[in-house]
Coordinates of C-alpha atoms in Angstrom, one line a residue:
Chain A
M74 CA -30.7 -10.8 29.7
E75 CA -28.5 -9.3 27.1
K76 CA -30.4 -7.9 24.1
P77 CA -29.8 -10.3 21.3
Y78 CA -30.2 -8.0 18.2
V79 CA -29.1 -4.8 16.5
V80 CA -30.4 -2.8 13.6
G81 CA -28.2 -1.7 10.7
I82 CA -29.2 1.1 8.5
D83 CA -27.1 1.9 5.4
I84 CA -27.8 5.0 3.6
G85 CA -26.6 5.1 0.0
G86 CA -27.1 7.7 -2.7
T87 CA -29.7 5.5 -4.5
N88 CA -31.0 3.1 -1.8
S89 CA -31.2 2.9 1.9
V90 CA -31.1 -0.8 3.2
F91 CA -31.8 -1.7 6.7
G92 CA -32.2 -5.0 8.6
I93 CA -32.1 -6.7 11.9
V94 CA -28.9 -8.6 12.8
D95 CA -27.9 -11.1 15.4
A96 CA -24.5 -11.5 17.2
R97 CA -23.2 -13.9 14.6
G98 CA -23.9 -11.5 11.7
T99 CA -26.9 -13.2 10.4
I100 CA -29.4 -10.7 8.8
L101 CA -32.7 -11.9 10.2
C102 CA -34.8 -9.6 8.0
S103 CA -34.3 -6.6 5.9
D104 CA -36.0 -4.1 3.6
S105 CA -35.2 -0.8 1.7
V106 CA -36.4 2.6 0.6
K107 CA -35.3 4.8 -2.3
T108 CA -33.1 7.5 -0.7
Q109 CA -33.7 10.1 -3.4
A110 CA -37.6 9.9 -3.1
Y111 CA -37.6 12.1 0.1
D112 CA -36.6 15.8 -0.1
K113 CA -37.3 16.3 3.5
V114 CA -35.3 14.2 5.9
E115 CA -38.3 13.8 8.2
D116 CA -40.3 12.2 5.4
Y117 CA -37.4 9.9 4.8
V118 CA -37.2 8.9 8.5
D119 CA -41.0 8.3 8.4
A120 CA -40.6 6.1 5.3
V121 CA -37.8 4.0 6.9
C122 CA -39.7 3.6 10.2
A123 CA -42.9 2.6 8.3
K124 CA -41.0 -0.5 7.1
L125 CA -38.5 -1.0 9.9
L126 CA -40.9 -0.9 12.9
P127 CA -42.9 -3.8 11.7
L128 CA -39.6 -5.8 11.2
I129 CA -38.6 -5.0 14.8
E130 CA -42.0 -6.1 16.0
S131 CA -41.7 -9.4 14.1
E132 CA -38.4 -10.2 15.9
G133 CA -39.8 -9.5 19.4
G134 CA -40.0 -5.8 19.7
A135 CA -37.7 -2.9 20.6
E136 CA -36.7 -4.5 23.9
K137 CA -34.7 -7.2 21.9
I138 CA -32.6 -4.5 20.2
K139 CA -29.4 -3.4 21.8
G140 CA -28.9 -0.4 19.3
I141 CA -29.2 1.1 15.9
G142 CA -26.2 1.7 13.8
V143 CA -26.3 4.0 10.7
G144 CA -23.7 4.1 8.0
A145 CA -23.9 7.2 5.7
P146 CA -21.7 9.3 3.6
N147 CA -20.1 12.1 5.5
G148 CA -21.4 10.7 8.7
N149 CA -19.8 12.2 11.9
Y150 CA -19.8 9.7 14.9
Y151 CA -19.4 12.3 17.5
S152 CA -22.5 14.4 16.6
G153 CA -24.5 11.7 14.9
T154 CA -24.9 14.0 11.9
I155 CA -24.6 13.8 8.2
E156 CA -22.6 16.9 7.1
F157 CA -22.9 18.3 3.5
A158 CA -23.1 15.0 1.8
P159 CA -23.1 15.8 -2.0
N160 CA -25.0 12.7 -3.1
L161 CA -27.9 12.9 -0.6
P162 CA -31.0 15.0 -1.0
W163 CA -30.7 16.7 2.4
K164 CA -28.3 19.8 2.6
G165 CA -26.3 21.1 5.4
V166 CA -26.0 19.4 8.8
I167 CA -28.5 16.7 9.4
H168 CA -29.0 15.3 12.9
L169 CA -30.0 11.9 11.7
A170 CA -29.0 9.7 14.7
E171 CA -31.1 11.9 16.9
L172 CA -34.1 11.6 14.5
F173 CA -34.0 7.9 14.6
E174 CA -33.4 7.7 18.2
Q175 CA -36.4 9.8 19.0
R176 CA -38.7 8.2 16.4
I177 CA -37.8 4.6 17.4
G178 CA -36.7 4.8 21.1
I179 CA -33.6 2.8 20.7
P180 CA -30.1 4.3 21.1
T181 CA -28.6 5.1 17.7
A182 CA -25.1 5.8 16.5
L183 CA -23.9 7.0 13.1
T184 CA -20.6 7.0 11.2
N185 CA -19.5 7.1 7.7
D186 CA -19.9 4.1 5.5
A187 CA -16.2 3.2 5.4
N188 CA -15.9 3.2 9.2
A189 CA -18.9 1.1 9.4
A190 CA -17.5 -1.4 7.1
A191 CA -14.4 -1.5 9.2
I192 CA -16.6 -2.1 12.4
G193 CA -18.5 -4.8 10.5
E194 CA -15.2 -6.6 9.5
M195 CA -14.0 -6.4 13.0
T196 CA -17.3 -7.8 14.5
Y197 CA -18.3 -10.4 11.9
G198 CA -15.6 -10.6 9.2
A199 CA -11.9 -10.9 8.3
A200 CA -10.8 -8.7 11.1
R201 CA -12.4 -10.5 14.0
G202 CA -10.3 -10.2 17.2
M203 CA -7.9 -7.7 15.7
K204 CA -7.0 -4.6 17.5
D205 CA -5.0 -2.9 14.7
F206 CA -6.1 -2.9 11.1
I207 CA -7.0 -0.6 8.2
M208 CA -9.9 -1.2 6.0
I209 CA -9.9 0.1 2.5
T210 CA -13.1 0.3 0.5
L211 CA -12.6 0.3 -3.2
G212 CA -15.8 1.5 -4.8
T213 CA -16.8 4.5 -6.9
G214 CA -14.3 6.3 -4.6
V215 CA -11.8 5.1 -2.1
G216 CA -12.8 5.1 1.6
S217 CA -11.1 3.9 4.7
G218 CA -11.7 3.0 8.3
I219 CA -8.8 2.7 10.7
V220 CA -8.8 0.7 13.9
I221 CA -6.0 1.3 16.5
N222 CA -5.9 -0.3 19.9
G223 CA -9.2 -1.9 19.2
Q224 CA -10.9 1.4 18.7
M225 CA -12.2 3.1 15.6
V226 CA -10.2 6.2 14.8
Y227 CA -12.6 9.1 14.4
G228 CA -10.0 11.8 15.0
H229 CA -10.5 15.2 16.7
D230 CA -13.5 16.1 14.5
G231 CA -15.1 12.8 13.7
F232 CA -13.7 12.8 10.1
A233 CA -10.5 10.9 10.3
G234 CA -9.6 8.1 7.9
E235 CA -9.8 9.8 4.5
L236 CA -6.9 7.7 3.0
G237 CA -8.6 7.9 -0.4
H238 CA -7.6 11.5 -0.4
T239 CA -3.9 11.2 0.3
I240 CA -1.9 12.4 -2.5
I241 CA -0.1 9.6 -4.3
R242 CA 1.0 11.7 -7.4
R243 CA 2.4 15.2 -6.6
E244 CA 3.2 15.9 -10.2
N245 CA 0.7 15.7 -13.1
G246 CA -1.6 13.9 -10.8
R247 CA -5.2 13.3 -11.9
M248 CA -8.0 15.8 -11.0
C249 CA -10.1 14.6 -8.1
G250 CA -13.7 15.5 -7.3
C251 CA -12.3 17.1 -4.0
G252 CA -10.8 19.8 -6.1
R253 CA -7.2 18.6 -5.5
K254 CA -4.9 16.5 -7.8
G255 CA -3.3 13.1 -7.5
C256 CA -5.5 11.7 -4.8
L257 CA -5.3 7.9 -4.4
E258 CA -9.1 7.5 -5.3
T259 CA -8.5 8.9 -8.7
Y260 CA -6.4 5.9 -9.5
C261 CA -7.5 3.0 -7.4
S262 CA -11.3 3.3 -7.4
A263 CA -13.6 1.7 -10.0
T264 CA -13.8 5.0 -11.8
G265 CA -10.0 5.2 -11.4
V266 CA -9.7 2.0 -13.3
A267 CA -12.0 3.2 -16.0
R268 CA -9.9 6.4 -16.3
T269 CA -6.7 4.3 -16.6
A270 CA -8.4 2.3 -19.3
R271 CA -9.2 5.3 -21.3
E272 CA -5.6 6.6 -20.9
F273 CA -4.1 3.4 -21.8
L274 CA -6.2 3.1 -25.0
I275 CA -5.3 6.6 -26.2
A276 CA -1.6 6.3 -25.4
R277 CA -1.1 2.8 -26.8
S278 CA -1.8 1.1 -30.0
D279 CA -1.9 -2.5 -29.1
E280 CA -5.1 -4.5 -29.6
S281 CA -7.6 -4.9 -26.8
L282 CA -11.2 -6.2 -26.4
L283 CA -11.8 -2.7 -24.6
R284 CA -11.5 -1.0 -28.0
N285 CA -14.9 -2.6 -28.9
I286 CA -16.5 -0.4 -26.1
P287 CA -17.1 3.4 -26.6
A288 CA -14.4 5.0 -24.4
E289 CA -16.7 7.0 -22.2
E290 CA -18.8 3.9 -21.4
I291 CA -15.9 1.7 -20.3
S292 CA -16.3 0.4 -16.6
S293 CA -14.0 -1.3 -14.2
K294 CA -16.3 -4.4 -14.7
D295 CA -15.6 -4.2 -18.5
V296 CA -11.8 -4.2 -17.6
F297 CA -12.3 -7.3 -15.4
D298 CA -14.3 -9.1 -18.1
A299 CA -11.6 -8.4 -20.6
A300 CA -8.8 -9.5 -18.3
E301 CA -10.7 -12.7 -17.7
K302 CA -10.7 -13.3 -21.5
G303 CA -6.9 -12.9 -21.5
D304 CA -6.8 -9.4 -22.7
K305 CA -3.3 -8.2 -22.1
L306 CA -4.0 -4.4 -21.9
A307 CA -6.8 -5.0 -19.4
Q308 CA -4.5 -7.2 -17.3
E309 CA -1.9 -4.4 -17.2
I310 CA -4.5 -1.9 -16.2
F311 CA -5.0 -3.9 -13.0
E312 CA -1.3 -4.2 -12.5
F313 CA -0.9 -0.4 -12.9
T314 CA -3.8 0.1 -10.4
G315 CA -2.6 -2.5 -7.9
H316 CA 1.0 -1.2 -8.1
L317 CA -0.1 2.3 -7.0
L318 CA -2.4 1.0 -4.3
G319 CA 0.4 -1.2 -2.9
E320 CA 2.8 1.8 -2.8
A321 CA 0.1 3.8 -0.9
L322 CA -0.5 1.0 1.5
A323 CA 3.2 0.8 2.3
D324 CA 3.0 4.4 3.6
F325 CA -0.1 3.6 5.6
V326 CA 1.7 0.8 7.3
A327 CA 4.4 3.4 8.4
F328 CA 1.6 5.2 10.2
S329 CA -0.1 2.7 12.3
S330 CA 1.8 -0.7 11.7
P331 CA -1.5 -2.6 11.5
E332 CA -1.9 -6.5 11.8
A333 CA -3.8 -6.4 8.5
I334 CA -5.1 -4.3 5.7
V335 CA -8.5 -5.5 4.5
L336 CA -9.7 -4.6 1.0
F337 CA -13.4 -4.4 0.4
G338 CA -15.5 -3.7 -2.8
G339 CA -15.8 -4.6 -6.4
L340 CA -12.1 -4.1 -7.3
A341 CA -11.0 -6.3 -4.3
K342 CA -13.0 -9.1 -5.9
S343 CA -10.9 -8.8 -9.1
G344 CA -8.7 -11.6 -7.6
D345 CA -5.1 -12.0 -8.5
Y346 CA -5.3 -9.5 -11.3
I347 CA -5.2 -6.7 -8.6
M348 CA -4.2 -8.5 -5.4
K349 CA -0.9 -9.8 -6.8
P350 CA 0.5 -6.4 -7.9
V351 CA -0.9 -4.9 -4.7
E352 CA 1.0 -7.5 -2.6
K353 CA 4.2 -7.1 -4.6
A354 CA 4.2 -3.3 -4.5
L355 CA 3.4 -3.3 -0.6
N356 CA 6.3 -5.7 0.0
D357 CA 8.7 -3.8 -2.4
N358 CA 7.9 -0.5 -0.8
V359 CA 7.5 -1.0 2.8
L360 CA 10.1 0.0 5.3
N361 CA 12.3 -2.8 6.3
I362 CA 11.1 -3.2 9.9
F363 CA 7.5 -3.7 8.6
K364 CA 8.4 -6.2 5.8
G365 CA 6.2 -9.3 5.7
K366 CA 4.2 -8.1 8.7
A367 CA 0.9 -6.6 7.6
K368 CA -1.5 -9.3 6.2
L369 CA -3.3 -8.3 3.1
L370 CA -6.9 -9.7 3.3
V371 CA -10.0 -9.4 1.2
S372 CA -13.3 -8.7 3.1
E373 CA -15.3 -11.8 4.2
L374 CA -18.6 -10.2 4.1
K375 CA -20.9 -10.7 1.2
D376 CA -21.2 -7.6 -0.9
S377 CA -25.0 -7.5 -0.7
D378 CA -24.9 -7.9 3.2
A379 CA -21.8 -5.8 4.0
A380 CA -23.4 -2.4 4.2
V381 CA -26.2 -3.4 6.5
L382 CA -23.8 -5.6 8.7
G383 CA -21.3 -2.8 9.0
A384 CA -23.8 -0.3 10.1
S385 CA -25.4 -2.8 12.4
A386 CA -22.1 -3.6 14.1
L387 CA -22.0 0.0 15.5
G388 CA -25.3 -0.9 17.2
W389 CA -23.4 -3.1 19.6
E390 CA -21.4 -0.2 20.8
V391 CA -24.0 2.3 21.6
K392 CA -24.5 3.5 25.0
D393 CA -28.0 3.0 26.5
L394 CA -30.5 5.8 26.5
K395 CA -30.6 7.9 29.7
Chain B
M220 CA 0.1 8.3 49.0
E221 CA 0.7 8.7 45.3
K222 CA 4.5 8.4 44.5
P223 CA 5.6 11.9 43.4
Y224 CA 8.4 11.3 41.0
V225 CA 9.3 9.4 37.9
V226 CA 12.8 8.6 36.4
G227 CA 13.5 9.4 32.7
I228 CA 16.4 7.8 30.8
D229 CA 17.2 9.0 27.3
I230 CA 19.6 6.8 25.4
G231 CA 21.3 8.7 22.5
G232 CA 23.9 7.5 20.2
T233 CA 26.6 9.6 22.0
N234 CA 25.2 10.4 25.5
S235 CA 22.6 8.8 27.8
V236 CA 21.0 11.4 30.0
F237 CA 18.8 10.6 33.0
G238 CA 17.0 12.5 35.7
I239 CA 14.2 12.5 38.3
V240 CA 11.2 14.4 37.4
D241 CA 8.2 15.6 39.4
A242 CA 4.5 15.8 38.2
R243 CA 5.0 19.3 36.8
G244 CA 7.9 18.4 34.5
T245 CA 10.5 19.9 36.8
I246 CA 13.9 18.0 36.5
L247 CA 15.0 17.7 40.2
C248 CA 18.4 16.3 39.3
S249 CA 20.1 14.7 36.4
D250 CA 23.4 13.1 35.3
S251 CA 24.7 11.4 32.1
V252 CA 27.1 8.6 30.9
K253 CA 28.8 8.1 27.5
T254 CA 26.6 5.5 25.7
Q255 CA 29.5 4.3 23.4
A256 CA 31.9 3.6 26.3
Y257 CA 30.2 0.2 27.1
D258 CA 30.4 -2.6 24.7
K259 CA 28.4 -4.8 27.0
V260 CA 24.9 -3.7 27.9
E261 CA 25.3 -5.1 31.4
D262 CA 28.3 -2.7 31.9
Y263 CA 26.3 0.1 30.6
V264 CA 23.4 -0.6 32.9
D265 CA 25.9 -0.8 35.9
A266 CA 27.3 2.6 34.9
V267 CA 23.9 4.2 34.7
C268 CA 22.9 2.8 38.0
A269 CA 26.1 3.8 39.7
K270 CA 25.1 7.4 39.0
L271 CA 21.3 7.0 39.1
L272 CA 20.9 5.3 42.4
P273 CA 22.5 7.9 44.5
L274 CA 20.2 10.5 42.8
I275 CA 17.2 8.3 43.7
E276 CA 18.4 8.1 47.3
S277 CA 18.9 11.9 47.4
E278 CA 15.2 12.4 46.5
G279 CA 13.8 10.0 49.1
G280 CA 14.5 6.5 47.7
A281 CA 12.8 4.1 45.4
E282 CA 9.5 4.3 47.1
K283 CA 9.0 7.8 45.9
I284 CA 9.4 6.8 42.3
K285 CA 6.3 5.7 40.3
G286 CA 8.2 4.3 37.4
I287 CA 11.1 4.5 35.1
G288 CA 10.6 5.5 31.5
V289 CA 13.3 4.9 28.8
G290 CA 13.5 6.5 25.4
A291 CA 15.7 4.7 22.9
P292 CA 16.2 4.5 19.2
N293 CA 14.4 1.4 17.8
G294 CA 12.7 0.9 21.1
N295 CA 9.7 -1.4 21.3
Y296 CA 7.1 -0.7 23.9
Y297 CA 5.6 -4.0 23.9
S298 CA 8.6 -6.0 24.7
G299 CA 10.7 -3.4 26.4
T300 CA 13.5 -4.1 24.0
I301 CA 15.8 -2.2 21.7
E302 CA 16.0 -3.9 18.4
F303 CA 18.8 -3.6 16.1
A304 CA 19.7 0.0 16.7
P305 CA 22.3 0.9 14.2
N306 CA 23.8 3.7 16.2
L307 CA 24.1 1.8 19.6
P308 CA 27.0 -0.4 20.6
W309 CA 24.8 -3.4 21.4
K310 CA 23.7 -5.6 18.6
G311 CA 20.5 -7.6 18.2
V312 CA 17.6 -7.5 20.6
I313 CA 18.4 -6.0 23.9
H314 CA 15.9 -6.5 26.8
L315 CA 16.8 -3.2 28.4
A316 CA 13.6 -2.4 30.3
E317 CA 13.9 -5.7 32.1
L318 CA 17.5 -5.1 32.9
F319 CA 16.8 -1.8 34.5
E320 CA 13.7 -3.1 36.3
Q321 CA 15.6 -6.0 37.9
R322 CA 18.6 -3.8 38.8
I323 CA 16.6 -0.9 40.4
G324 CA 13.4 -2.7 41.4
I325 CA 11.1 0.0 39.9
P326 CA 8.7 -0.9 37.1
T327 CA 10.2 0.4 33.8
A328 CA 8.8 1.0 30.4
L329 CA 10.6 1.8 27.2
T330 CA 9.7 3.2 23.8
N331 CA 11.5 4.9 20.9
D332 CA 12.6 8.5 21.3
A333 CA 10.0 10.0 19.1
N334 CA 7.1 8.4 20.9
A335 CA 8.8 9.5 24.2
A336 CA 8.9 13.0 23.0
A337 CA 5.1 12.8 22.1
I338 CA 4.3 11.5 25.5
G339 CA 6.4 14.2 27.0
E340 CA 4.6 16.9 25.2
M341 CA 1.2 15.4 26.2
T342 CA 2.2 15.3 29.9
Y343 CA 4.2 18.5 30.3
G344 CA 4.1 20.4 27.1
A345 CA 2.2 21.9 24.1
A346 CA -0.2 18.9 23.8
R347 CA -1.3 18.9 27.4
G348 CA -4.9 17.6 27.6
M349 CA -5.0 16.6 23.9
K350 CA -6.3 13.2 22.9
D351 CA -5.4 13.4 19.2
F352 CA -2.2 14.7 18.0
I353 CA 0.9 14.0 16.0
M354 CA 4.4 14.9 17.1
I355 CA 7.1 15.3 14.4
T356 CA 10.7 15.5 15.5
L357 CA 12.9 17.3 13.1
G358 CA 16.4 16.2 14.0
T359 CA 19.2 14.4 12.1
G360 CA 16.3 12.2 10.8
V361 CA 12.5 12.8 11.0
G362 CA 10.7 10.9 13.8
S363 CA 7.2 10.8 14.8
G364 CA 4.9 9.9 17.7
I365 CA 1.2 9.6 17.1
V366 CA -1.6 9.9 19.8
I367 CA -5.1 8.8 19.1
N368 CA -8.0 8.6 21.5
G369 CA -5.5 9.7 24.3
Q370 CA -3.3 6.7 23.6
M371 CA 0.1 6.3 22.0
V372 CA -0.2 4.5 18.7
Y373 CA 2.4 1.5 18.9
G374 CA 0.8 -0.5 16.2
H375 CA 0.6 -4.3 16.0
D376 CA 4.3 -4.8 16.5
G377 CA 5.3 -1.7 18.6
F378 CA 6.9 0.1 15.7
A379 CA 4.1 2.4 14.4
G380 CA 4.7 6.0 13.6
E381 CA 7.5 6.0 11.1
L382 CA 6.3 9.0 9.3
G383 CA 9.7 10.1 8.5
H384 CA 9.9 7.2 6.1
T385 CA 6.7 7.9 4.2
I386 CA 7.5 8.4 0.5
I387 CA 6.9 12.1 -0.5
R388 CA 8.6 11.9 -3.9
R389 CA 8.0 8.8 -5.9
E390 CA 10.0 9.9 -8.9
N391 CA 13.7 11.0 -8.6
G392 CA 13.4 10.9 -4.8
R393 CA 16.6 11.3 -2.7
M394 CA 18.3 8.1 -1.5
C395 CA 17.4 7.4 2.1
G396 CA 19.5 5.6 4.8
C397 CA 16.7 3.0 4.9
G398 CA 17.6 1.8 1.4
R399 CA 14.5 3.4 -0.3
K400 CA 14.1 6.6 -2.1
G401 CA 12.1 9.9 -1.6
C402 CA 11.4 9.5 2.2
L403 CA 10.3 12.5 4.1
E404 CA 13.4 12.6 6.2
T405 CA 15.7 12.9 3.2
Y406 CA 14.2 16.4 2.7
C407 CA 12.9 17.6 6.0
S408 CA 15.6 16.7 8.5
A409 CA 18.6 18.8 9.4
T410 CA 20.6 16.6 7.1
G411 CA 17.9 17.1 4.5
V412 CA 18.3 20.8 4.7
A413 CA 22.0 20.5 4.2
R414 CA 21.5 18.3 1.1
T415 CA 19.0 20.9 -0.2
A416 CA 21.6 23.6 0.3
R417 CA 24.3 21.6 -1.7
E418 CA 21.7 21.1 -4.5
F419 CA 20.6 24.7 -4.6
L420 CA 24.3 25.8 -4.7
I421 CA 25.1 23.6 -7.7
A422 CA 22.0 24.1 -9.6
R423 CA 21.9 27.9 -9.2
S424 CA 24.4 30.7 -9.8
D425 CA 23.0 33.5 -7.5
E426 CA 25.1 34.7 -4.7
S427 CA 24.9 33.3 -1.3
L428 CA 26.9 33.4 2.0
L429 CA 26.7 29.6 1.9
R430 CA 29.3 29.7 -0.9
N431 CA 31.8 30.7 1.6
I432 CA 31.5 27.3 3.3
P433 CA 32.9 24.0 1.8
A434 CA 29.8 22.3 0.4
E435 CA 30.4 19.1 2.4
E436 CA 30.5 20.9 5.7
I437 CA 27.3 23.0 5.3
S438 CA 24.9 22.3 8.2
S439 CA 21.3 23.4 8.7
K440 CA 22.7 25.7 11.3
D441 CA 24.7 27.4 8.7
V442 CA 21.6 27.8 6.5
F443 CA 19.7 29.3 9.4
D444 CA 22.5 31.7 10.2
A445 CA 22.6 32.8 6.6
A446 CA 18.9 33.2 6.5
E447 CA 19.1 35.4 9.6
K448 CA 21.6 37.6 7.7
G449 CA 19.1 38.2 4.9
D450 CA 20.6 35.6 2.5
K451 CA 17.9 34.9 -0.1
L452 CA 19.1 31.5 -1.2
A453 CA 19.2 30.3 2.4
Q454 CA 15.7 31.6 3.0
E455 CA 14.4 29.8 -0.1
I456 CA 16.0 26.5 1.2
F457 CA 13.7 26.8 4.3
E458 CA 10.7 27.7 2.0
F459 CA 11.5 24.5 -0.1
T460 CA 11.8 22.4 3.1
G461 CA 8.7 23.9 4.8
H462 CA 6.6 23.3 1.6
L463 CA 7.4 19.7 1.4
L464 CA 6.8 19.2 5.1
G465 CA 3.5 21.0 4.9
E466 CA 2.4 18.8 1.9
A467 CA 3.3 15.7 3.9
L468 CA 1.4 16.9 7.0
A469 CA -1.7 17.4 4.9
D470 CA -1.8 13.7 4.2
F471 CA -1.1 12.9 7.8
V472 CA -4.1 14.9 8.7
A473 CA -6.2 12.8 6.4
F474 CA -5.2 9.7 8.4
S475 CA -6.0 10.6 12.0
S476 CA -7.5 14.2 11.8
P477 CA -5.5 15.4 14.9
E478 CA -6.2 18.4 17.0
A479 CA -2.7 19.5 16.5
I480 CA 0.6 18.7 14.8
V481 CA 3.5 19.5 17.2
L482 CA 6.9 20.1 15.7
F483 CA 10.1 19.6 17.6
G484 CA 13.8 19.8 17.1
G485 CA 16.4 22.3 15.7
L486 CA 14.5 22.9 12.5
A487 CA 11.2 23.6 14.4
K488 CA 13.1 26.4 16.1
S489 CA 14.0 28.2 12.8
G490 CA 10.9 30.2 13.3
D491 CA 9.0 31.8 10.5
Y492 CA 11.6 30.8 7.8
I493 CA 10.1 27.3 8.1
M494 CA 6.9 27.5 9.9
K495 CA 5.2 30.0 7.5
P496 CA 5.8 27.7 4.4
V497 CA 4.8 24.7 6.5
E498 CA 1.6 26.4 7.5
K499 CA 0.8 27.5 3.9
A500 CA 1.5 24.2 2.3
L501 CA -0.6 22.4 4.9
N502 CA -3.5 24.7 4.3
D503 CA -3.2 24.8 0.5
N504 CA -3.0 20.9 0.5
V505 CA -5.3 19.6 3.1
L506 CA -8.7 18.1 2.2
N507 CA -11.5 20.7 2.3
I508 CA -13.3 19.1 5.4
F509 CA -9.9 19.5 7.5
K510 CA -9.1 23.1 6.5
G511 CA -8.1 25.2 9.2
K512 CA -8.7 22.5 11.8
A513 CA -5.4 21.1 12.9
K514 CA -3.2 23.5 14.8
L515 CA 0.4 23.7 14.0
L516 CA 2.5 24.0 17.2
V517 CA 6.1 24.1 18.2
S518 CA 7.2 22.0 21.2
E519 CA 7.1 23.8 24.5
L520 CA 9.8 21.7 26.2
K521 CA 13.4 23.0 26.3
D522 CA 15.7 21.2 23.9
S523 CA 18.1 20.3 26.7
D524 CA 15.3 18.9 28.9
A525 CA 13.0 17.4 26.3
A526 CA 14.6 14.0 26.0
V527 CA 14.6 13.2 29.8
L528 CA 11.1 14.7 30.2
G529 CA 9.8 12.6 27.3
A530 CA 11.2 9.4 28.7
S531 CA 10.2 10.3 32.2
A532 CA 6.6 10.9 31.1
L533 CA 6.3 7.2 30.2
G534 CA 7.2 6.4 33.9
W535 CA 3.8 7.8 35.0
E536 CA 2.0 5.1 32.8
V537 CA 3.9 1.9 33.9
K538 CA 2.0 -0.8 35.7
D539 CA 3.1 -1.7 39.2
L540 CA 5.5 -4.7 39.6
K541 CA 3.8 -7.9 40.6

């Protein structure tokens, strides 16, 4: 009999969430640990296992689990390692898939969080049945997962799909955390929206609800709330952001001509404020032969479930242990 | 017994060249017809067959041929059609693979010329054995063929890989034949180099051998010849061109993290004048995790053979007729 479940483990900078998932994308049970509480990765794995193993037992034991999928920042699919992740407590190259596999005895695969999100969308969400699509995650940064010919694109080294770090402004581009300038994520992430708000408020003199908030504290959520209240300047911040994102997406289409682009994350939930300008800029800027072809979709996975579902989807693809 | 040969047909705006090729990439025999001499595609297919069928007979007949590959502008692999090719005499959607297949009785596949070049490089050239690489053809325009996980990237609609039409200058970008502005090919093609030469000559006052040529007649070959004679301005034109190309390649690496980028075409043969600035700009602009990883290679196929070899390589991949 086919094994009916997979385990998904999502490793975030603050929390690690894990759960058992069935083939339809239902999370049967889940739990979490604080990622930062464990300086040694072995202690971390022990802590996850202390909570995860009872969950596995409660669903019928390890023989019911097809595989474990792990989503992690700087995750490398080929080696199952996390490599030099700046926001995690463990330095250097961490063989995390191997550690889980040895400890739990279930085959384990690992990839970065944006790739996990893409596999999740392909398995349970808006990209079900698609063979060619691009997932863009709009969070604190901008991540991406690319699927071509029905396969995840990992590239030669396991790190493909860093579309948040394509340069969209060559001149006077914003400083990026990666050390370069003008990266997509400096404009089209949640932090990018907050930066845009601060720039707009300094450069312009029109009234805005955002002027009631200390500039350094403005978040993309504040911009959304102001836009909802009819604040013109806040709405224009989304237009600016969406326009830049749409321009960038037009170039991504020229690369892999996907059936759809799926947007995920807080910004993608800002509705028409961002989606309309994205769609307009995509259509205005895409090469003629691609016009009207790539669908622009918003993720169908619930925010709270998406990370575990994405990681878990990788569990269906693991090879059995030898 | 395995069939030992394939047929390659390369359809250019002026000439169509075709030949019979063995597994090592040797062109056993070849011939050509004038593409523009046939207003009706059926007459064109007749003319090709009138020369090709005797070649096939001379090598042992159709049973020795595994498949026919066709490289054509605006070629769509999925449908085997040429669609709205501006430089060919046949308008609309032309079912060319089907026409050849019915006429010759050998399974036939078709793709655009840049994709054919990539498959040729993977089968016989610099990308032998590679599963992830990007081919950039620097000709009158800039074409590209992308290979990921050992497969050609055709995209959802068969037209993926239009990297020559990614926008590299958002502001004051050069007008492109596609109707948009700032496309890579307006700078980094042979015509782009000639445009740069004219811009440099107007904007600057330093001496140059290029001033002896009427501005509208300057070609990229003239710029190369001048650079070879030590002309500073000509050398700087290549530096400018190579710099822009290297910046663009850095973004392509962020997409698919290829093992190599293979450059093909006249400009790629301009040696260090262009390759050094390309390599420098690629290394200076690529995201840290990709630094030093993607090899920058020049095609290993002879210019005169490359088109037929590229098309022929597709012949190895066709499925047998039902």
